[in-house]
Short mmCIF file of C-alpha atoms in Angstrom, two decimals:
data_model
loop_
_atom_site.label_atom_id
_atom_site.label_comp_id
_atom_site.label_asym_id
_atom_site.label_seq_id
_atom_site.Cartn_x
_atom_site.Cartn_y
_atom_site.Cartn_z
CA ASP U 143 -20.99 7.18 -2.53
CA LEU U 144 -18.63 7.44 0.46
CA LEU U 145 -15.52 7.44 -1.73
CA GLY U 146 -16.92 10.01 -4.17
CA VAL U 147 -16.92 12.84 -1.64
CA ASN U 148 -13.56 11.76 -0.21
CA ARG U 149 -11.54 11.71 -3.40
CA PHE U 150 -7.90 12.71 -3.15
CA LEU U 151 -6.62 15.72 -5.17
CA GLY U 152 -9.98 17.48 -5.15
CA ASP U 153 -8.62 20.45 -3.17
CA PRO U 154 -5.74 22.32 -4.90
CA LEU U 155 -4.32 23.14 -1.44
CA ARG U 156 -4.02 19.41 -0.71
CA PRO U 157 -2.17 17.75 -3.57
CA TYR U 158 -1.97 14.46 -1.73
CA GLY U 159 -4.03 11.80 -0.04
CA ARG U 160 -3.31 9.20 2.60
CA ILE U 161 -4.91 5.92 3.53
CA ALA U 162 -4.24 4.87 7.15
CA VAL U 163 -4.42 1.13 6.81
CA GLY U 164 -5.98 -0.55 9.84
CA ALA U 165 -7.83 2.61 10.86
CA ASP U 166 -11.29 3.25 9.30
CA ASP U 167 -10.12 1.72 6.03
CA GLU U 168 -13.06 -0.64 5.39
CA ALA U 169 -14.30 1.40 2.41
CA VAL U 170 -11.01 1.13 0.54
CA ILE U 171 -9.55 -2.33 1.20
CA THR U 172 -10.62 -5.26 -0.90
CA ASP U 173 -9.04 -8.72 -1.20
CA GLY U 174 -6.01 -10.15 0.57
CA TRP U 175 -6.07 -8.30 3.91
CA HIS U 176 -6.16 -9.64 7.47
CA ALA U 177 -7.99 -7.89 10.38
CA PRO U 178 -6.73 -4.52 11.61
CA GLU U 179 -4.05 -4.51 14.29
CA ARG U 180 -2.27 -1.97 16.46
CA SER U 181 1.27 -1.75 17.88
CA GLY U 182 1.68 1.38 20.02
CA ASP U 183 0.44 4.29 17.87
CA THR U 184 0.75 2.37 14.60
CA THR U 185 -2.34 0.83 13.02
CA PHE U 186 -1.80 -1.71 10.24
CA ARG U 187 -3.04 -4.80 8.48
CA TRP U 188 -1.09 -7.78 7.26
CA THR U 189 -1.38 -8.75 3.65
CA ALA U 190 -1.51 -12.27 2.32
CA ALA U 191 0.74 -12.76 -0.76
CA ARG U 192 -1.40 -10.32 -2.67
CA ALA U 193 -3.69 -7.56 -1.39
CA GLU U 194 -5.54 -4.67 -3.00
CA VAL U 195 -6.58 -1.20 -1.91
CA LEU U 196 -8.77 1.34 -3.69
CA VAL U 197 -7.46 4.86 -4.12
CA PRO U 198 -10.20 7.42 -4.94
CA LEU U 199 -8.94 10.30 -7.10
CA ASP U 200 -10.58 13.47 -8.28
CA HIS U 201 -8.42 13.41 -11.44
CA ALA U 202 -5.39 11.66 -12.94
CA ALA U 203 -1.97 13.17 -12.27
CA ASP U 204 1.72 12.26 -12.13
CA LEU U 205 1.90 10.86 -8.59
CA GLN U 206 4.50 9.65 -6.17
CA VAL U 207 3.31 6.58 -4.23
CA GLN U 208 4.69 6.21 -0.68
CA VAL U 209 4.00 3.07 1.39
CA ARG U 210 5.08 2.40 4.97
CA LEU U 211 5.26 -1.34 5.58
CA MET U 212 7.12 -4.16 7.27
CA PRO U 213 7.70 -7.58 5.68
CA PHE U 214 7.13 -10.78 7.55
CA SER U 215 10.79 -11.85 7.74
CA PRO U 216 11.32 -15.20 9.38
CA SER U 217 15.00 -16.09 9.83
CA GLY U 218 16.62 -18.25 7.22
CA LEU U 219 14.71 -16.78 4.27
CA PRO U 220 16.08 -14.19 1.79
CA PRO U 221 14.67 -10.63 1.95
CA GLN U 222 11.03 -10.26 0.85
CA GLN U 223 10.50 -8.88 -2.64
CA LEU U 224 7.50 -6.59 -3.31
CA TRP U 225 5.91 -5.45 -6.56
CA MET U 226 3.29 -2.72 -6.59
CA GLU U 227 0.64 -2.43 -9.29
CA VAL U 228 -1.27 0.71 -10.16
CA ASN U 229 -4.28 -0.26 -12.28
CA ARG U 230 -2.29 -3.29 -13.52
CA VAL U 231 0.90 -1.30 -14.27
CA ARG U 232 3.66 -3.09 -12.37
CA HIS U 233 6.46 -1.35 -10.36
CA GLY U 234 9.38 -3.01 -8.61
CA PRO U 235 10.64 -5.33 -7.41
CA PHE U 236 11.48 -3.57 -4.14
CA THR U 237 13.68 -5.46 -1.70
CA LEU U 238 12.29 -5.22 1.82
CA ASP U 239 14.61 -5.31 4.81
CA PRO U 240 13.29 -6.50 8.19
CA GLY U 241 11.46 -3.82 10.16
CA TRP U 242 9.29 -0.85 9.21
CA GLN U 243 10.41 1.08 6.11
CA GLU U 244 9.11 3.29 3.33
CA VAL U 245 8.88 2.33 -0.35
CA ARG U 246 8.49 5.23 -2.80
CA PHE U 247 8.05 5.28 -6.56
CA GLU U 248 6.78 7.66 -9.18
CA THR U 249 3.93 6.96 -11.56
CA GLY U 250 2.67 8.68 -14.68
CA ARG U 251 -0.66 10.38 -15.19
CA GLY U 252 -1.62 7.60 -17.67
CA GLU U 253 -1.62 4.99 -14.89
CA TRP U 254 -4.40 6.77 -12.97
CA ARG U 255 -7.98 7.81 -13.67
CA ALA U 256 -10.63 9.95 -12.07
CA GLY U 257 -12.62 7.74 -9.63
CA LEU U 258 -11.49 4.48 -8.09
CA ASN U 259 -7.98 3.14 -8.79
CA ARG U 260 -6.71 -0.28 -7.81
CA VAL U 261 -3.31 -0.46 -6.11
CA THR U 262 -2.04 -3.98 -5.48
CA PHE U 263 0.65 -5.22 -3.12
CA ASP U 264 2.24 -8.34 -4.60
CA CYS U 265 4.73 -10.05 -2.23
CA GLN U 266 7.05 -12.67 -3.53
CA ARG U 267 5.91 -15.03 -0.75
CA ALA U 268 3.54 -15.32 2.21
CA VAL U 269 4.55 -17.50 5.11
CA ARG U 270 2.60 -18.85 8.11
CA PRO U 271 4.36 -17.89 11.31
CA ALA U 272 3.51 -21.36 12.67
CA ASP U 273 5.43 -22.94 9.75
CA ALA U 274 8.46 -20.67 10.45
CA GLY U 275 8.70 -21.45 14.15
CA ALA U 276 7.38 -17.99 15.08
CA GLY U 277 4.32 -18.83 17.18
CA ALA U 278 1.02 -20.49 16.49
CA ASP U 279 -0.39 -18.00 13.97
CA THR U 280 -1.57 -19.89 10.86
CA ARG U 281 -2.33 -16.85 8.66
CA LEU U 282 -0.31 -16.41 5.47
CA LEU U 283 1.60 -13.15 5.99
CA GLY U 284 3.38 -11.12 3.33
CA ALA U 285 3.82 -7.61 4.76
CA ALA U 286 2.26 -5.38 7.40
CA VAL U 287 1.07 -2.08 5.86
CA ASP U 288 0.72 1.10 7.93
CA TYR U 289 -0.20 3.59 5.21
CA LEU U 290 -0.33 4.38 1.56
CA ARG U 291 0.15 7.97 0.43
CA VAL U 292 -0.08 9.56 -3.01
CA SER U 293 1.14 13.04 -3.79
CA VAL U 294 1.38 15.08 -6.96
CA VAL U 295 4.82 15.16 -8.57
CA GLU U 296 5.69 18.76 -9.25
CA PRO U 297 7.11 19.43 -12.71
CA ALA U 298 10.82 20.22 -12.84
CA ARG U 299 11.60 23.91 -13.19
#
């Protein structure tokens, strides 16, 4: 099992894990993603309205989730809203401004489990660039995702 040996949090010296979306991510992406793309040094994939990624963990922990993404923001529409789900526990909404940005939120140990975890990007809308006067692209686009990172939340001292 490819994901079994690559579980995050298995090494106490690395209390984090990172999925570089669009770069060797085939084992962890599931539904709702378009083909990988590159812009300069940034690799990414566009989501449809809803997309899912698998996060392999050695064990459950209180984790901060950090995502770098860019909404598809055609002019004339209000800012994109994003909800994130961790194993069906919903977080958000997060209001996304145009351009690349980071979204961060904390999760409790009870939301995670040892093994594969489902993290879902749920955009308020997905728009075809062709319908928005932004080229001929007919894919439904929600947000471009560069990476997803999880890191252990250290207890307050």
